[in-house]
Tab-separated table of C-alpha atoms in Angstrom:
chain	number	residue	atom	x	y	z
A	1145	UNK	CA	0.000	0.000	0.000
A	1146	UNK	CA	1.448	3.370	-0.969
A	1147	UNK	CA	1.999	5.826	1.854
A	1148	UNK	CA	1.286	9.545	2.079
A	1149	UNK	CA	3.091	11.409	-0.701
A	1150	UNK	CA	4.330	14.974	-0.412
A	1151	UNK	CA	6.180	17.341	-2.694
A	1152	UNK	CA	8.482	19.078	-2.883
A	1153	UNK	CA	10.747	17.580	-0.216
A	1154	UNK	CA	12.761	20.765	0.191
A	1155	UNK	CA	12.090	24.404	-0.593
A	1156	UNK	CA	14.157	27.529	-0.012
A	1157	UNK	CA	12.547	30.930	-0.536
A	1158	UNK	CA	13.076	34.500	0.533
A	1159	UNK	CA	10.748	36.232	2.958
A	1160	UNK	CA	7.647	37.759	1.402
A	1161	UNK	CA	7.669	35.161	-1.384
A	1162	UNK	CA	4.908	32.585	-1.859
A	1163	UNK	CA	5.177	28.826	-1.645
A	1164	UNK	CA	2.846	25.853	-2.085
A	1165	UNK	CA	3.045	22.293	-0.839
A	1166	UNK	CA	1.197	19.292	-2.195
A	1167	UNK	CA	-0.047	16.156	-0.425
A	1168	UNK	CA	-1.623	12.950	-1.690
A	1169	UNK	CA	-3.033	10.856	1.183
A	1170	UNK	CA	-3.289	7.087	1.406
A	1171	UNK	CA	-5.994	5.879	-0.971
A	1172	UNK	CA	-9.393	5.733	0.666
A	1173	UNK	CA	-8.469	7.845	3.689
A	1174	UNK	CA	-11.240	10.294	4.489
A	1175	UNK	CA	-9.310	12.636	6.746
A	1176	UNK	CA	-6.269	14.706	5.877
A	1177	UNK	CA	-4.164	16.818	8.255
A	1178	UNK	CA	-1.483	19.455	7.770
A	1179	UNK	CA	1.020	19.890	10.594
A	1180	UNK	CA	3.870	22.329	11.139
A	1181	UNK	CA	6.953	20.947	12.897
A	1182	UNK	CA	9.527	23.460	14.054
A	1183	UNK	CA	12.997	22.098	14.810
A	1184	UNK	CA	13.078	20.429	18.211
A	1185	UNK	CA	9.294	20.447	18.629
A	1186	UNK	CA	6.434	18.046	18.090
A	1187	UNK	CA	4.071	18.471	15.153
A	1188	UNK	CA	1.419	21.182	15.561
A	1189	UNK	CA	-1.883	20.850	13.726
A	1190	UNK	CA	-2.636	23.594	11.210
A	1191	UNK	CA	-5.766	22.264	9.529
A	1192	UNK	CA	-7.866	19.103	9.338
A	1193	UNK	CA	-10.095	18.103	6.412
A	1194	UNK	CA	-12.697	15.393	6.352
A	1195	UNK	CA	-13.338	14.564	2.710
A	1196	UNK	CA	-13.302	18.053	1.167
A	1197	UNK	CA	-14.665	19.953	4.177
A	1198	UNK	CA	-12.653	21.766	6.844
A	1199	UNK	CA	-13.113	20.280	10.334
A	1200	UNK	CA	-10.593	22.338	12.286
A	1201	UNK	CA	-8.481	25.298	11.183
A	1202	UNK	CA	-8.291	27.098	14.517
A	1203	UNK	CA	-4.480	27.162	14.523
A	1204	UNK	CA	-4.023	28.146	10.882
A	1205	UNK	CA	-2.659	31.730	10.494
A	1206	UNK	CA	-5.319	32.663	7.993
A	1207	UNK	CA	-3.788	36.010	7.098
A	1208	UNK	CA	-1.004	34.170	5.258
A	1209	UNK	CA	-1.798	30.452	5.138
A	1210	UNK	CA	-4.484	28.795	3.052
A	1211	UNK	CA	-5.303	25.183	2.253
A	1212	UNK	CA	-7.715	23.326	0.075
A	1213	UNK	CA	-8.678	19.750	-0.611
A	1214	UNK	CA	-10.514	19.643	-3.877
A	1215	UNK	CA	-12.504	16.488	-4.664
A	1216	UNK	CA	-11.677	15.109	-1.224
A	1217	UNK	CA	-8.380	13.539	-2.276
A	1218	UNK	CA	-5.138	15.491	-2.573
A	1219	UNK	CA	-4.498	18.812	-0.905
A	1220	UNK	CA	-2.374	21.927	-1.206
A	1221	UNK	CA	-1.112	24.229	1.536
A	1222	UNK	CA	-0.020	27.719	0.551
A	1223	UNK	CA	1.888	30.421	2.384
A	1224	UNK	CA	1.676	33.956	1.029
A	1225	UNK	CA	3.725	35.939	1.975
A	1226	UNK	CA	6.249	33.832	3.897
A	1227	UNK	CA	7.971	35.049	7.062
A	1228	UNK	CA	11.233	33.911	8.620
A	1229	UNK	CA	9.337	32.137	11.419
A	1230	UNK	CA	7.594	29.909	8.859
A	1231	UNK	CA	10.833	27.925	8.459
A	1232	UNK	CA	9.787	24.416	9.493
A	1233	UNK	CA	8.885	20.979	8.199
A	1234	UNK	CA	5.323	20.772	6.920
A	1235	UNK	CA	3.900	17.320	7.445
A	1236	UNK	CA	0.796	15.891	5.861
A	1237	UNK	CA	-1.002	12.976	7.504
A	1238	UNK	CA	-4.111	10.976	6.710
A	1239	UNK	CA	-6.429	8.656	8.594
A	1240	UNK	CA	-9.013	6.198	7.428
A	1241	UNK	CA	-12.249	6.911	9.177
A	1242	UNK	CA	-12.386	10.453	10.402
A	1243	UNK	CA	-15.786	9.856	11.880
A	1244	UNK	CA	-14.164	8.417	14.974
A	1245	UNK	CA	-12.417	11.703	15.615
A	1246	UNK	CA	-8.740	12.622	15.186
A	1247	UNK	CA	-7.794	11.402	18.640
A	1248	UNK	CA	-9.314	7.965	18.081
A	1249	UNK	CA	-7.983	7.250	14.601
A	1250	UNK	CA	-4.459	6.248	13.569
A	1251	UNK	CA	-2.719	8.973	11.578
A	1252	UNK	CA	-0.102	8.105	8.959
A	1253	UNK	CA	2.444	10.777	8.117
A	1254	UNK	CA	4.152	11.676	4.871
A	1255	UNK	CA	7.888	12.490	4.593
A	1256	UNK	CA	7.270	16.238	4.910
A	1257	UNK	CA	8.476	19.341	3.105
A	1258	UNK	CA	11.361	21.197	4.716
A	1259	UNK	CA	10.861	24.934	4.158
A	1260	UNK	CA	13.661	27.419	4.711
A	1261	UNK	CA	12.766	31.120	4.573
A	1262	UNK	CA	15.752	33.445	4.150
B	110	UNK	CA	-2.606	21.630	26.536
B	111	UNK	CA	0.706	20.161	25.412
B	112	UNK	CA	1.670	16.905	27.151
B	113	UNK	CA	4.999	16.793	28.975
B	114	UNK	CA	7.475	14.094	28.014
B	115	UNK	CA	10.320	12.854	30.157
B	116	UNK	CA	13.184	12.396	29.924
B	117	UNK	CA	14.090	14.891	27.189
B	118	UNK	CA	16.949	12.681	26.042
B	119	UNK	CA	18.431	9.312	26.923
B	120	UNK	CA	21.439	7.311	25.768
B	121	UNK	CA	21.373	3.528	25.978
B	122	UNK	CA	23.704	0.710	25.117
B	123	UNK	CA	22.332	-2.085	22.965
B	124	UNK	CA	20.309	-4.493	25.084
B	125	UNK	CA	19.393	-1.983	27.783
B	126	UNK	CA	15.842	-1.007	28.669
B	127	UNK	CA	14.226	2.437	28.719
B	128	UNK	CA	10.973	4.061	29.794
B	129	UNK	CA	9.567	7.249	28.266
B	130	UNK	CA	6.768	9.041	30.056
B	131	UNK	CA	4.013	11.291	28.741
B	132	UNK	CA	1.911	13.297	31.193
B	133	UNK	CA	-1.056	15.582	30.694
B	134	UNK	CA	-2.771	18.105	32.941
B	135	UNK	CA	-6.097	17.184	31.298
B	136	UNK	CA	-8.110	13.981	31.335
B	137	UNK	CA	-7.157	11.863	28.356
B	138	UNK	CA	-9.182	9.899	25.862
B	139	UNK	CA	-6.253	8.568	23.904
B	140	UNK	CA	-2.468	8.517	23.660
B	141	UNK	CA	-0.630	7.956	20.390
B	142	UNK	CA	3.061	7.066	20.188
B	143	UNK	CA	5.306	7.800	17.194
B	144	UNK	CA	9.010	7.421	16.449
B	145	UNK	CA	10.743	9.865	14.120
B	146	UNK	CA	14.226	9.416	12.703
B	147	UNK	CA	16.163	12.449	11.562
B	148	UNK	CA	14.784	13.833	8.309
B	149	UNK	CA	12.017	11.231	8.106
B	150	UNK	CA	8.279	11.071	8.744
B	151	UNK	CA	6.963	10.132	12.183
B	152	UNK	CA	6.162	6.406	12.173
B	153	UNK	CA	3.125	5.169	14.069
B	154	UNK	CA	3.907	2.786	16.934
B	155	UNK	CA	0.643	2.356	18.801
B	156	UNK	CA	-2.532	3.995	20.032
B	157	UNK	CA	-3.981	3.520	23.489
B	158	UNK	CA	-7.572	4.409	24.158
B	159	UNK	CA	-9.313	5.150	27.427
B	160	UNK	CA	-9.533	1.921	29.388
B	161	UNK	CA	-6.044	1.493	30.812
B	162	UNK	CA	-5.015	-1.214	28.360
B	163	UNK	CA	-1.446	-2.094	27.655
B	164	UNK	CA	-0.276	-2.721	24.115
B	165	UNK	CA	2.807	-4.268	22.608
B	166	UNK	CA	4.719	-3.916	19.361
B	167	UNK	CA	7.700	-6.286	19.110
B	168	UNK	CA	9.821	-5.341	22.129
B	169	UNK	CA	8.065	-2.010	22.585
B	170	UNK	CA	4.992	-1.774	24.770
B	171	UNK	CA	2.980	0.985	26.406
B	172	UNK	CA	0.573	1.537	29.244
B	173	UNK	CA	-2.106	4.143	29.783
B	174	UNK	CA	-3.147	5.232	33.273
B	175	UNK	CA	-6.276	7.347	33.022
B	176	UNK	CA	-6.340	8.311	36.684
B	177	UNK	CA	-2.798	9.646	36.546
B	178	UNK	CA	-3.398	11.124	33.082
B	179	UNK	CA	-0.224	9.611	31.778
B	180	UNK	CA	1.210	6.991	29.502
B	181	UNK	CA	4.547	5.209	29.533
B	182	UNK	CA	6.405	3.659	26.610
B	183	UNK	CA	8.634	0.693	27.473
B	184	UNK	CA	11.533	-0.307	25.242
B	185	UNK	CA	13.165	-3.588	26.212
B	186	UNK	CA	16.462	-5.031	24.999
B	187	UNK	CA	17.014	-1.934	22.841
B	188	UNK	CA	18.456	-2.244	19.344
B	189	UNK	CA	20.374	0.308	17.268
B	190	UNK	CA	17.250	0.715	15.123
B	191	UNK	CA	15.338	2.100	18.110
B	192	UNK	CA	17.293	5.357	17.919
B	193	UNK	CA	15.181	8.384	17.105
B	194	UNK	CA	12.842	10.883	18.705
B	195	UNK	CA	9.721	9.506	20.340
B	196	UNK	CA	6.606	11.662	20.428
B	197	UNK	CA	3.376	11.162	22.289
B	198	UNK	CA	0.191	12.771	21.023
B	199	UNK	CA	-2.779	13.128	23.324
B	200	UNK	CA	-6.451	13.970	22.961
B	201	UNK	CA	-8.927	14.729	25.767
B	202	UNK	CA	-11.747	13.362	23.629
B	203	UNK	CA	-12.146	11.517	20.362
B	204	UNK	CA	-13.191	14.608	18.472
B	205	UNK	CA	-10.356	16.879	19.512
B	206	UNK	CA	-7.114	17.199	17.574
B	207	UNK	CA	-3.999	15.464	18.815
B	208	UNK	CA	-1.517	17.635	20.673
B	209	UNK	CA	2.057	16.370	20.553
B	210	UNK	CA	4.742	16.627	23.201
B	211	UNK	CA	8.213	17.997	22.499
B	212	UNK	CA	9.670	14.549	22.106
B	213	UNK	CA	12.259	12.337	23.783
B	214	UNK	CA	15.491	11.795	21.891
B	215	UNK	CA	16.703	8.201	22.281
B	216	UNK	CA	20.187	7.191	21.184
B	217	UNK	CA	21.208	3.542	21.233
B	218	UNK	CA	24.925	2.901	20.963
B	219	UNK	CA	26.830	-0.326	20.387
């Protein structure tokens, strides 16, 4: 079974530029998550989708971050404009059921995109 | 509320045992354990749901004490492949997002 796919794996941009990340979850998984992981920290949830609807985006900095999951499959996360403090690894995860709730369902992570903002 | 993990780091020799703790100030519905190697995705180890059950995965097992609002991960007869950072993620209810701790860095040396 293929895992969660993400691209690109690495991205270096200058502050105030825009960047987009792509995620393809495990086939058949209803729920998709975007996490931000700053060096030395655990992952922090940015947004959760169930199918193509947003379930939780309370920690997404909406003035600069946006995300969509068209057709309930793959997803893109965009940052516009980027700040120095956005340097982090952006992890995508997916889980099968979603209806059980994110704390009851096993989440499978992709390899992440390492973003460096100069 | 972010769970607190202890210790922050530990160094073991092959064959030694270790315990990693994860404590929360809130009542817990579930605890998830992941291992992450440098530059790689977190890999799922196990999930423990409310009920105090203990689970095992090869020589790695975990317990969940609801009353104490904590979970412990037990690594026995450690192998070099166990090296990495271990994260716990906790949720006070099924419908709330997971909140991850800062991680415990485990190094196993020959």
